[in-house]
CSV table of C-alpha atoms and ligand atoms in Angstrom, one decimal:
chain,number,residue,atom,x,y,z
A,1,MET,CA,-56.9,38.9,-20.9
A,2,SER,CA,-56.6,40.0,-17.3
A,3,GLN,CA,-54.1,42.7,-16.4
A,4,ARG,CA,-50.7,41.4,-15.3
A,5,ILE,CA,-49.5,42.2,-11.8
A,6,SER,CA,-45.8,42.8,-11.3
A,7,GLY,CA,-43.6,42.1,-8.3
A,8,VAL,CA,-42.9,44.9,-5.9
A,9,LYS,CA,-40.1,47.3,-7.0
A,10,GLY,CA,-36.7,46.4,-5.4
A,11,MET,CA,-37.8,42.9,-4.4
A,12,ASN,CA,-36.3,40.1,-6.4
A,13,ASP,CA,-37.6,36.7,-7.4
A,14,LEU,CA,-34.8,34.2,-6.9
A,15,LEU,CA,-35.3,31.5,-9.5
A,16,PRO,CA,-33.4,28.5,-10.9
A,17,PRO,CA,-30.7,28.3,-12.1
A,18,ASP,CA,-29.5,31.4,-10.2
A,19,ILE,CA,-30.8,29.8,-6.9
A,20,GLU,CA,-27.9,27.3,-7.1
A,21,VAL,CA,-25.6,30.2,-6.3
A,22,TRP,CA,-27.7,30.9,-3.2
A,23,HIS,CA,-27.6,27.2,-2.2
A,24,PHE,CA,-23.8,27.2,-2.5
A,25,LEU,CA,-23.6,30.3,-0.2
A,26,GLU,CA,-26.0,28.9,2.3
A,27,ALA,CA,-24.4,25.5,2.5
A,28,ARG,CA,-20.9,27.0,3.0
A,29,ALA,CA,-22.2,29.6,5.5
A,30,ARG,CA,-24.1,27.0,7.7
A,31,GLU,CA,-21.0,24.8,7.6
A,32,THR,CA,-18.8,27.7,8.8
A,33,PHE,CA,-21.2,28.6,11.6
A,34,ARG,CA,-21.4,25.0,12.7
A,35,ARG,CA,-17.6,24.8,12.9
A,36,PHE,CA,-17.6,27.9,15.2
A,37,GLY,CA,-20.4,26.5,17.4
A,38,TYR,CA,-23.0,29.1,16.4
A,39,GLN,CA,-26.6,27.9,16.4
A,40,GLU,CA,-29.4,29.1,14.1
A,41,VAL,CA,-32.3,31.3,15.3
A,42,ARG,CA,-35.3,32.4,13.2
A,43,THR,CA,-37.2,35.5,14.4
A,44,PRO,CA,-40.3,36.9,12.7
A,45,VAL,CA,-40.2,39.4,9.9
A,46,LEU,CA,-42.5,41.7,11.8
A,47,GLU,CA,-41.6,43.4,15.0
A,48,ASP,CA,-42.9,46.2,17.2
A,49,THR,CA,-41.7,49.4,15.5
A,50,ALA,CA,-40.4,50.6,18.9
A,51,LEU,CA,-37.8,47.8,18.8
A,52,PHE,CA,-35.9,49.4,15.9
A,53,VAL,CA,-36.5,53.0,17.0
A,54,ARG,CA,-34.9,52.3,20.3
A,55,SER,CA,-32.0,50.1,19.0
A,56,VAL,CA,-31.0,51.2,15.5
A,57,GLY,CA,-31.8,54.8,16.5
A,58,GLU,CA,-34.4,57.4,15.6
A,59,GLU,CA,-31.9,59.6,13.7
A,60,THR,CA,-30.5,56.9,11.5
A,61,ASP,CA,-31.4,56.7,7.8
A,62,ILE,CA,-32.8,53.2,8.4
A,63,VAL,CA,-35.4,54.2,11.0
A,64,GLY,CA,-35.9,57.8,9.7
A,65,LYS,CA,-36.5,57.0,6.0
A,66,GLU,CA,-36.2,53.4,5.1
A,67,MET,CA,-38.5,51.3,7.3
A,68,TYR,CA,-41.7,49.6,6.1
A,69,THR,CA,-43.9,50.6,8.9
A,70,PHE,CA,-47.7,50.1,9.1
A,71,GLU,CA,-50.5,49.6,11.5
A,72,ASP,CA,-52.0,46.2,11.9
A,73,ARG,CA,-55.8,45.7,12.2
A,74,ALA,CA,-55.6,46.3,15.9
A,75,GLY,CA,-53.8,49.6,15.5
A,76,ARG,CA,-50.3,48.4,16.6
A,77,SER,CA,-47.4,50.0,14.8
A,78,LEU,CA,-45.4,47.1,13.2
A,79,SER,CA,-42.2,47.3,11.1
A,80,MET,CA,-40.7,44.8,8.7
A,81,ARG,CA,-37.3,44.1,10.1
A,82,PRO,CA,-34.5,46.2,8.5
A,83,GLU,CA,-31.9,44.1,10.2
A,84,ASN,CA,-31.8,41.1,12.5
A,85,THR,CA,-29.6,42.2,15.5
A,86,ALA,CA,-32.4,43.9,17.4
A,87,PRO,CA,-34.9,41.1,16.8
A,88,ALA,CA,-32.3,38.6,18.0
A,89,VAL,CA,-31.6,40.7,21.1
A,90,ARG,CA,-35.4,40.9,21.7
A,91,ALA,CA,-35.7,37.1,21.5
A,92,TYR,CA,-32.6,36.7,23.8
A,93,ILE,CA,-34.2,38.8,26.5
A,94,GLU,CA,-37.7,37.5,26.0
A,95,HIS,CA,-36.6,33.9,26.5
A,96,ALA,CA,-34.2,34.7,29.3
A,97,VAL,CA,-31.4,32.9,27.5
A,98,HIS,CA,-28.8,34.5,29.8
A,99,VAL,CA,-30.2,32.5,32.7
A,100,ARG,CA,-29.5,29.2,30.9
A,101,GLU,CA,-26.1,30.0,29.5
A,102,ALA,CA,-23.3,32.5,30.1
A,103,VAL,CA,-22.2,32.7,26.6
A,104,THR,CA,-24.6,32.4,23.6
A,105,ARG,CA,-23.6,32.2,20.0
A,106,TRP,CA,-26.4,32.6,17.4
A,107,TYR,CA,-26.6,32.9,13.7
A,108,TYR,CA,-29.5,33.9,11.4
A,109,LEU,CA,-30.2,34.1,7.7
A,110,GLY,CA,-33.2,35.7,6.1
A,111,PRO,CA,-34.8,38.6,4.2
A,112,MET,CA,-34.6,42.2,5.5
A,113,PHE,CA,-36.5,45.2,4.3
A,114,ARG,CA,-35.4,48.8,3.7
A,115,TYR,CA,-37.0,51.4,1.4
A,116,GLU,CA,-33.7,52.4,-0.2
A,117,ARG,CA,-32.8,53.9,-3.6
A,118,MET,CA,-32.1,50.9,-5.7
A,119,LYS,CA,-29.0,50.1,-7.7
A,120,THR,CA,-26.8,47.1,-8.3
A,121,GLY,CA,-26.5,45.2,-5.1
A,122,ARG,CA,-28.9,47.4,-3.2
A,123,TYR,CA,-32.5,46.3,-3.0
A,124,ARG,CA,-35.6,46.8,-0.9
A,125,GLN,CA,-35.9,43.2,0.1
A,126,PHE,CA,-32.4,41.8,0.6
A,127,TRP,CA,-31.0,38.9,2.4
A,128,GLN,CA,-28.6,39.0,5.3
A,129,MET,CA,-26.8,36.3,7.3
A,130,GLY,CA,-25.3,37.2,10.6
A,131,GLY,CA,-23.6,36.0,13.7
A,132,GLU,CA,-24.2,37.3,17.2
A,133,ALA,CA,-22.3,36.4,20.4
A,134,TYR,CA,-23.7,37.4,23.8
A,135,GLY,CA,-22.1,37.3,27.2
A,136,SER,CA,-18.4,38.1,26.6
A,137,ALA,CA,-16.9,41.6,26.8
A,138,GLU,CA,-13.5,40.2,26.0
A,139,PRO,CA,-11.5,41.1,22.9
A,140,ALA,CA,-11.2,37.4,22.0
A,141,GLN,CA,-15.0,37.4,21.3
A,142,ASP,CA,-14.6,40.3,18.8
A,143,ALA,CA,-11.7,38.5,17.2
A,144,GLU,CA,-13.5,35.2,17.0
A,145,LEU,CA,-16.4,36.8,15.2
A,146,ILE,CA,-14.1,38.6,12.7
A,147,ASP,CA,-12.3,35.3,12.2
A,148,LEU,CA,-15.7,33.6,11.5
A,149,GLY,CA,-16.5,36.2,8.9
A,150,LEU,CA,-13.1,35.9,7.3
A,151,GLN,CA,-13.2,32.1,7.2
A,152,LEU,CA,-16.6,32.2,5.7
A,153,ILE,CA,-15.5,34.6,2.9
A,154,HIS,CA,-12.3,32.5,2.4
A,155,GLY,CA,-14.5,29.3,2.2
A,156,LEU,CA,-16.4,31.0,-0.7
A,157,ASP,CA,-13.2,31.5,-2.5
A,158,LEU,CA,-13.7,35.2,-2.9
A,159,PRO,CA,-10.4,37.0,-3.2
A,160,GLY,CA,-10.2,40.7,-2.9
A,161,VAL,CA,-12.4,41.1,0.2
A,162,ARG,CA,-10.6,43.2,2.8
A,163,LEU,CA,-11.3,44.0,6.4
A,164,GLU,CA,-11.5,47.5,7.8
A,165,LEU,CA,-11.4,48.0,11.5
A,166,ASN,CA,-12.2,50.8,13.9
A,167,SER,CA,-13.2,51.6,17.4
A,168,LEU,CA,-16.0,53.9,18.1
A,169,GLY,CA,-15.3,54.3,21.8
A,170,ASP,CA,-17.9,53.9,24.5
A,171,GLU,CA,-20.1,56.0,26.7
A,172,ASN,CA,-17.1,57.4,28.6
A,173,CYS,CA,-15.1,58.7,25.6
A,174,ARG,CA,-17.5,59.1,22.8
A,175,PRO,CA,-19.4,62.2,24.1
A,176,ALA,CA,-16.1,64.2,24.2
A,177,TYR,CA,-15.2,62.9,20.7
A,178,LEU,CA,-18.6,63.8,19.3
A,179,ALA,CA,-18.3,67.3,20.8
A,180,SER,CA,-14.9,67.9,19.2
A,181,LEU,CA,-16.1,66.4,15.9
A,182,THR,CA,-19.2,68.6,15.9
A,183,ALA,CA,-17.2,71.7,16.7
A,184,TYR,CA,-14.9,70.9,13.8
A,185,LEU,CA,-17.7,70.2,11.3
A,186,ARG,CA,-19.6,73.4,12.4
A,187,ALA,CA,-16.5,75.4,11.5
A,188,HIS,CA,-16.7,73.9,8.0
A,189,GLN,CA,-20.5,73.7,7.7
A,190,SER,CA,-20.7,75.7,4.5
A,191,GLU,CA,-18.4,73.2,2.7
A,192,LEU,CA,-20.6,70.2,3.5
A,193,CYS,CA,-23.4,68.8,1.2
A,194,ALA,CA,-27.0,69.7,2.2
A,195,GLU,CA,-27.6,66.3,3.7
A,196,CYS,CA,-24.5,66.4,5.9
A,197,GLN,CA,-25.4,69.9,7.1
A,198,ALA,CA,-28.6,68.3,8.5
A,199,ARG,CA,-26.7,65.3,9.8
A,200,LEU,CA,-24.3,67.5,11.6
A,201,GLU,CA,-26.8,68.2,14.3
A,202,ARG,CA,-28.6,64.9,14.3
A,203,ASN,CA,-25.9,62.3,13.8
A,204,PRO,CA,-22.5,63.9,13.2
A,205,LEU,CA,-20.7,60.5,13.0
A,206,ARG,CA,-22.5,59.8,9.7
A,207,VAL,CA,-20.8,62.8,8.1
A,208,LEU,CA,-17.5,60.8,8.3
A,209,ASP,CA,-18.7,58.2,5.7
A,210,CYS,CA,-20.5,60.5,3.3
A,211,LYS,CA,-19.3,59.7,-0.3
A,212,ASN,CA,-19.6,63.3,-1.5
A,213,PRO,CA,-16.1,64.5,-2.5
A,214,LYS,CA,-16.7,67.9,-0.9
A,215,CYS,CA,-17.5,66.3,2.4
A,216,GLN,CA,-14.6,63.9,2.2
A,217,ALA,CA,-12.3,66.8,1.8
A,218,VAL,CA,-13.6,68.3,5.0
A,219,VAL,CA,-13.6,64.9,6.8
A,220,ALA,CA,-9.9,64.4,5.9
A,221,GLY,CA,-9.0,67.1,8.5
A,222,ALA,CA,-11.5,66.0,11.1
A,223,PRO,CA,-10.4,64.6,14.5
A,224,ALA,CA,-10.0,60.8,14.4
A,225,VAL,CA,-12.0,58.8,16.9
A,226,THR,CA,-9.0,56.5,17.4
A,227,ASP,CA,-7.1,59.4,18.9
A,228,ALA,CA,-9.9,60.2,21.3
A,229,LEU,CA,-10.4,56.7,22.9
A,230,CYS,CA,-10.3,56.4,26.7
A,231,ARG,CA,-7.7,54.0,28.2
A,232,PRO,CA,-10.0,51.0,28.5
A,233,CYS,CA,-11.3,51.4,25.0
A,234,GLN,CA,-7.7,51.8,23.7
A,235,ALA,CA,-6.6,48.7,25.5
A,236,HIS,CA,-9.6,46.7,24.1
A,237,PHE,CA,-8.9,47.9,20.6
A,238,GLU,CA,-5.2,47.0,20.9
A,239,ALA,CA,-6.1,43.5,22.3
A,240,VAL,CA,-8.5,42.9,19.3
A,241,ARG,CA,-5.7,43.8,16.9
A,242,HIS,CA,-3.2,41.6,18.8
A,243,LYS,CA,-5.6,38.6,18.5
A,244,LEU,CA,-6.1,39.3,14.7
A,245,ASP,CA,-2.4,39.6,14.2
A,246,ALA,CA,-1.9,36.2,16.0
A,247,ILE,CA,-4.1,34.5,13.4
A,248,HIS,CA,-2.6,36.5,10.5
A,249,ALA,CA,-5.9,38.1,9.7
A,250,PRO,CA,-5.1,41.1,7.5
A,251,TYR,CA,-6.9,44.4,8.3
A,252,THR,CA,-6.6,48.1,7.9
A,253,VAL,CA,-7.6,50.6,10.6
A,254,ASN,CA,-10.0,53.1,9.2
A,255,PRO,CA,-10.9,55.8,11.8
A,256,ARG,CA,-13.5,57.2,9.4
A,257,MET,CA,-15.4,54.0,9.2
A,258,VAL,CA,-18.6,54.4,11.2
A,259,ARG,CA,-21.6,52.2,11.0
A,260,GLY,CA,-25.1,53.4,10.1
A,261,LEU,CA,-26.6,52.1,13.3
A,262,ASP,CA,-26.5,53.8,16.7
A,263,TYR,CA,-26.0,50.8,19.0
A,264,TYR,CA,-22.3,50.1,18.4
A,265,THR,CA,-19.7,50.6,21.1
A,266,ARG,CA,-16.0,50.0,20.7
A,267,THR,CA,-15.1,47.6,17.9
A,268,ALA,CA,-16.7,48.3,14.5
A,269,PHE,CA,-15.6,46.6,11.2
A,270,GLU,CA,-16.6,46.2,7.6
A,271,PHE,CA,-15.8,43.6,5.0
A,272,ILE,CA,-15.2,45.5,1.7
A,273,ALA,CA,-15.0,44.0,-1.8
A,274,ASP,CA,-13.2,45.8,-4.6
A,275,ALA,CA,-15.4,44.2,-7.3
A,276,PRO,CA,-16.8,45.9,-10.4
A,277,ALA,CA,-19.8,43.5,-10.2
A,278,LEU,CA,-21.0,45.4,-7.1
A,279,GLY,CA,-20.8,48.9,-8.7
A,280,THR,CA,-20.3,51.3,-5.8
A,281,ALA,CA,-22.1,49.0,-3.2
A,282,THR,CA,-18.8,47.5,-2.1
A,283,ALA,CA,-19.5,46.6,1.6
A,284,VAL,CA,-20.4,43.0,1.8
A,285,GLY,CA,-20.8,42.9,5.5
A,286,GLY,CA,-20.2,44.8,8.7
A,287,GLY,CA,-20.7,44.6,12.4
A,288,GLY,CA,-19.3,45.5,15.8
A,289,ARG,CA,-19.7,45.4,19.5
A,290,TYR,CA,-22.9,46.5,21.2
A,291,ASP,CA,-22.4,46.2,24.9
A,292,ARG,CA,-25.3,48.3,26.0
A,293,LEU,CA,-28.0,47.2,23.6
A,294,VAL,CA,-29.3,44.2,25.6
A,295,GLN,CA,-29.8,46.4,28.7
A,296,GLU,CA,-31.2,49.3,26.7
A,297,LEU,CA,-33.9,47.0,25.4
A,298,GLY,CA,-35.0,46.0,28.9
A,299,GLY,CA,-32.7,43.0,29.4
A,300,PRO,CA,-29.8,42.3,31.8
A,301,SER,CA,-26.4,43.9,31.4
A,302,VAL,CA,-25.0,41.5,28.9
A,303,PRO,CA,-22.2,42.5,26.4
A,304,ALA,CA,-22.5,41.4,22.8
A,305,VAL,CA,-20.9,41.6,19.4
A,306,GLY,CA,-22.1,40.6,15.9
A,307,TRP,CA,-21.9,41.2,12.2
A,308,ALA,CA,-24.2,40.8,9.2
A,309,MET,CA,-23.3,40.1,5.6
A,310,GLY,CA,-25.3,40.9,2.5
A,311,MET,CA,-26.2,37.7,0.8
A,312,ASP,CA,-27.4,39.3,-2.5
A,313,ARG,CA,-24.0,41.0,-2.8
A,314,LEU,CA,-22.1,37.8,-2.0
A,315,CYS,CA,-24.2,36.0,-4.6
A,316,LEU,CA,-23.3,38.6,-7.3
A,317,LEU,CA,-19.6,37.9,-6.6
A,318,LEU,CA,-20.1,34.2,-6.5
A,319,ALA,CA,-22.0,34.3,-9.8
A,320,GLU,CA,-19.2,36.1,-11.4
A,321,SER,CA,-16.7,33.5,-10.3
A,322,GLY,CA,-19.0,30.7,-11.5
A,323,LYS,CA,-19.6,29.1,-8.0
A,324,ARG,CA,-22.9,27.3,-7.6
A,325,GLU,CA,-24.3,24.1,-6.1
A,326,GLU,CA,-25.7,22.3,-9.1
A,327,ALA,CA,-28.9,20.3,-8.7
A,328,LYS,CA,-28.7,18.0,-11.7
A,329,PRO,CA,-30.3,14.6,-11.9
A,330,GLU,CA,-28.0,11.5,-12.0
A,331,LEU,CA,-30.3,9.7,-14.4
A,332,PHE,CA,-33.1,10.5,-16.9
A,333,VAL,CA,-35.5,7.6,-17.6
A,334,ALA,CA,-37.3,7.6,-21.0
A,335,ALA,CA,-40.1,5.3,-22.1
A,336,ALA,CA,-40.0,4.1,-25.7
A,337,ASP,CA,-43.7,3.3,-25.8
A,338,ALA,CA,-46.9,3.5,-23.8
A,339,ALA,CA,-46.4,0.0,-22.5
A,340,ALA,CA,-43.1,0.9,-20.8
A,341,GLN,CA,-44.5,4.1,-19.2
A,342,ASP,CA,-45.8,2.4,-16.1
A,343,GLU,CA,-42.6,0.5,-15.6
A,344,ALA,CA,-40.5,3.7,-16.1
A,345,PHE,CA,-42.7,5.5,-13.5
A,346,ARG,CA,-42.3,2.7,-11.0
A,347,LEU,CA,-38.5,2.6,-11.6
A,348,VAL,CA,-38.1,6.3,-11.2
A,349,SER,CA,-40.1,6.3,-7.9
A,350,GLU,CA,-38.0,3.4,-6.5
A,351,LEU,CA,-34.7,4.9,-7.4
A,352,ARG,CA,-35.8,8.2,-5.8
A,353,ARG,CA,-36.9,6.3,-2.7
A,354,SER,CA,-33.4,4.8,-2.4
A,355,GLY,CA,-31.8,8.3,-2.6
A,356,HIS,CA,-31.0,8.9,-6.3
A,357,ALA,CA,-31.8,12.1,-8.1
A,358,VAL,CA,-33.8,10.9,-11.2
A,359,ASP,CA,-35.9,12.7,-13.7
A,360,PHE,CA,-38.4,11.7,-16.4
A,361,ASP,CA,-40.9,13.5,-18.7
A,362,PRO,CA,-44.4,13.2,-17.2
A,363,ARG,CA,-45.9,14.1,-20.6
A,364,GLY,CA,-44.4,11.0,-22.2
A,365,GLY,CA,-44.3,11.7,-25.9
A,366,SER,CA,-41.9,10.7,-28.6
A,367,LEU,CA,-38.5,9.2,-27.6
A,368,LYS,CA,-36.8,12.1,-29.5
A,369,SER,CA,-38.6,14.7,-27.4
A,370,GLN,CA,-37.8,12.8,-24.2
A,371,MET,CA,-34.1,12.6,-25.1
A,372,LYS,CA,-34.1,16.3,-25.8
A,373,ARG,CA,-35.5,16.9,-22.3
A,374,ALA,CA,-32.9,14.5,-20.9
A,375,ASP,CA,-30.2,16.6,-22.4
A,376,LYS,CA,-31.7,19.8,-21.1
A,377,SER,CA,-32.0,18.3,-17.6
A,378,GLY,CA,-28.2,18.0,-17.4
A,379,ALA,CA,-28.5,14.4,-16.2
A,380,ARG,CA,-25.3,12.4,-16.2
A,381,PHE,CA,-27.0,9.3,-17.7
A,382,ALA,CA,-30.1,8.3,-19.6
A,383,LEU,CA,-31.9,5.0,-19.7
A,384,VAL,CA,-34.5,4.0,-22.3
A,385,LEU,CA,-37.1,1.5,-21.3
A,386,GLY,CA,-38.9,-0.3,-24.2
A,387,GLU,CA,-40.3,-3.7,-25.1
A,388,ARG,CA,-36.9,-5.3,-25.2
A,389,GLU,CA,-35.7,-4.0,-21.8
A,390,LEU,CA,-39.0,-5.0,-20.2
A,391,ALA,CA,-38.6,-8.6,-21.6
A,392,SER,CA,-34.9,-9.1,-20.8
A,393,GLY,CA,-34.5,-7.1,-17.5
A,394,ASP,CA,-31.4,-5.5,-19.0
A,395,GLY,CA,-30.9,-1.9,-20.1
A,396,GLU,CA,-28.2,0.5,-21.5
A,397,LEU,CA,-26.9,3.2,-19.3
A,398,LYS,CA,-25.9,6.0,-21.7
A,399,PRO,CA,-23.6,8.8,-20.5
A,400,LEU,CA,-25.1,12.0,-21.9
A,401,ALA,CA,-21.9,13.9,-22.1
A,402,GLY,CA,-20.6,11.3,-24.5
A,403,GLY,CA,-18.8,8.0,-24.1
A,404,GLU,CA,-19.7,4.3,-24.3
A,405,SER,CA,-23.0,3.0,-23.1
A,406,VAL,CA,-22.9,0.1,-20.7
A,407,ARG,CA,-25.3,-2.8,-20.4
A,408,ILE,CA,-26.6,-3.3,-16.9
A,409,ARG,CA,-29.3,-5.4,-15.1
A,410,LEU,CA,-32.2,-3.1,-14.3
A,411,ASP,CA,-32.5,-4.6,-10.8
A,412,THR,CA,-28.9,-3.4,-10.0
A,413,LEU,CA,-29.4,0.1,-11.5
A,414,GLY,CA,-29.1,1.9,-8.2
A,415,ALA,CA,-25.7,0.3,-7.4
A,416,ALA,CA,-24.5,0.8,-11.0
A,417,LEU,CA,-25.3,4.5,-10.8
A,418,ALA,CA,-23.6,4.9,-7.4
A,419,ALA,CA,-20.5,3.1,-8.7
A,420,ARG,CA,-20.3,5.4,-11.7
A,421,LEU,CA,-21.0,8.6,-9.9
A,422,ARG,CA,-18.4,8.0,-7.2
B,501,AMP,P1,-25.5,47.1,7.4
B,501,AMP,O1,-25.6,46.5,8.7
B,501,AMP,O2,-26.5,48.1,7.1
B,501,AMP,O3,-24.1,47.6,7.1
B,501,AMP,O4,-25.7,45.9,6.4
B,501,AMP,C1,-24.8,44.8,6.4
B,501,AMP,C2,-24.6,44.3,5.0
B,501,AMP,O5,-25.9,44.0,4.4
B,501,AMP,C3,-24.0,45.3,4.0
B,501,AMP,O6,-22.7,45.3,4.1
B,501,AMP,C4,-24.6,44.9,2.7
B,501,AMP,O7,-23.8,43.9,2.2
B,501,AMP,C5,-25.9,44.3,3.0
B,501,AMP,N1,-27.0,45.3,2.7
B,501,AMP,C6,-27.4,46.3,3.5
B,501,AMP,N2,-28.4,47.0,2.9
B,501,AMP,C7,-28.7,46.3,1.7
B,501,AMP,C8,-29.6,46.5,0.6
B,501,AMP,N3,-30.5,47.5,0.6
B,501,AMP,N4,-29.5,45.7,-0.4
B,501,AMP,C9,-28.6,44.7,-0.5
B,501,AMP,N5,-27.7,44.4,0.5
B,501,AMP,C10,-27.7,45.3,1.6
C-alpha cells in the first residue's frame, strides 16, 4: 500500500453534514449584507508581501510571526492573505473605484492564513467574512457597520454576543498617548511577561490586551486611551455612541481593547461571545476605522471603516445551537427490478430538471437495500417503481417519517410533491 498523505496541520476539511452549518451562516450573512447595500468582492489569496507589511504593520504578530510568505518562481515575495482589509483596499485603489462612486460598500468572505498556535477556534486556515465602507468619515458610517454586525449576529440567533467599543485616537492624539503609556509601562517593566517586555518597545498598545495576569495587573493602572483623545476624536467617539444609543445597540466601552493591526484610527470594536464552545478564543469579530490606510497604500485620501468576523468560530456556536441549512432530498426513487431502472432514471432526471431535489441509488440492488439508502438520505418521501407502476402509470408516495401512503398518478408527481412540501 502507498503511504497516506495527511492534510496540513491547522487547516480543516469542511465536509457534510457539518457544511450545512456553513451554508446556514453564509446564506444569512449574504442576506444581511444585501439588506445593507454591501456588494461582494473577491480578491486573490496571494498578494505582494509588502501590502501586509505596510498595512497590518511590521511589528504586529501577524506580519512578524504568522504569515505564510514565500518566493514564487520569478523571485517575487508573495504572502497568503492573513486578512482581507488590505487586499480590498489594494483593489479599491487599483481599480480607481473612488472616481466612480463617492461611497463604496463592499463585503467579502473567504479563507485567510496565519501560522498560529492552534486550539479550539484558532486555525491556520480560517474563514472570515467582513464588511468595508469607503468614502465617509462620519460617525454614522461607523455606527452603520456596527449595526450590520449586530443584525447579522442577531439573525443567526446567537445570544450572548456582546459589543466592546473603544477609540484609539488619531495621528494628532495617539503619539502623546503612546508616550505616556510607554513611560508608565517602562516604570513597571520588571512586572511584565517576557513577551510584553519586548512589545513595550515595538508595539506598546499590544501590552494592553495581554492575557497574562501579571500584565493585566500592571495594565489596570495604565493611562486609558479614552482619557487622552483630542477634541475631534472625542467628538467622533461621542457621536458614534449617540448613534448606537439611538438604535438601542448595547455596548460597553473598553479602553483596554486594542486591535492587533496597526492601521486603525479612532473607532475600534470587537464582538465577544461568552461561550464554552470557543474555549478562550472568545472574539468572534472585530474591526474599526482606518482613515489613513487608503492613502498610505498609494491611493487617494479616502476614509474607511470595516470589520471581520471569524466564520469558524461562528460555526462552532451555530453547531452548538443546532442551526444548519439542511440539504435533504424531497423524494427517493427506488426501482423494484431491472426493467424499472430505466424508467426510474428517466423520472429522477425529469423531476430534477423541473426543480425538485430527488435521489436514487445508482447501484440499483435489492429493494431492501435501496429503501435503507432512502432512509439514510433523509428524503421526505419514497416512491417504488415496479412492473405494476409501469403498467398502470400510478404509484405510492410513501412518507418516510411515517404516515399513510398516497396513490398518485406518476405524470403529476412533481405537482403532488410540491403540494405536500408546501
Ligand atoms: P482579527 O481581525 O485578527 O481580530 O480577526 C477577526 C476575527 O477573525 C476574530 O475575531 C476571530 O473570530 C477570527 N480569527 C482570527 N484569527 C483566527 C484564527 N487563527 N482561527 C480562527 N478564527 C480566527
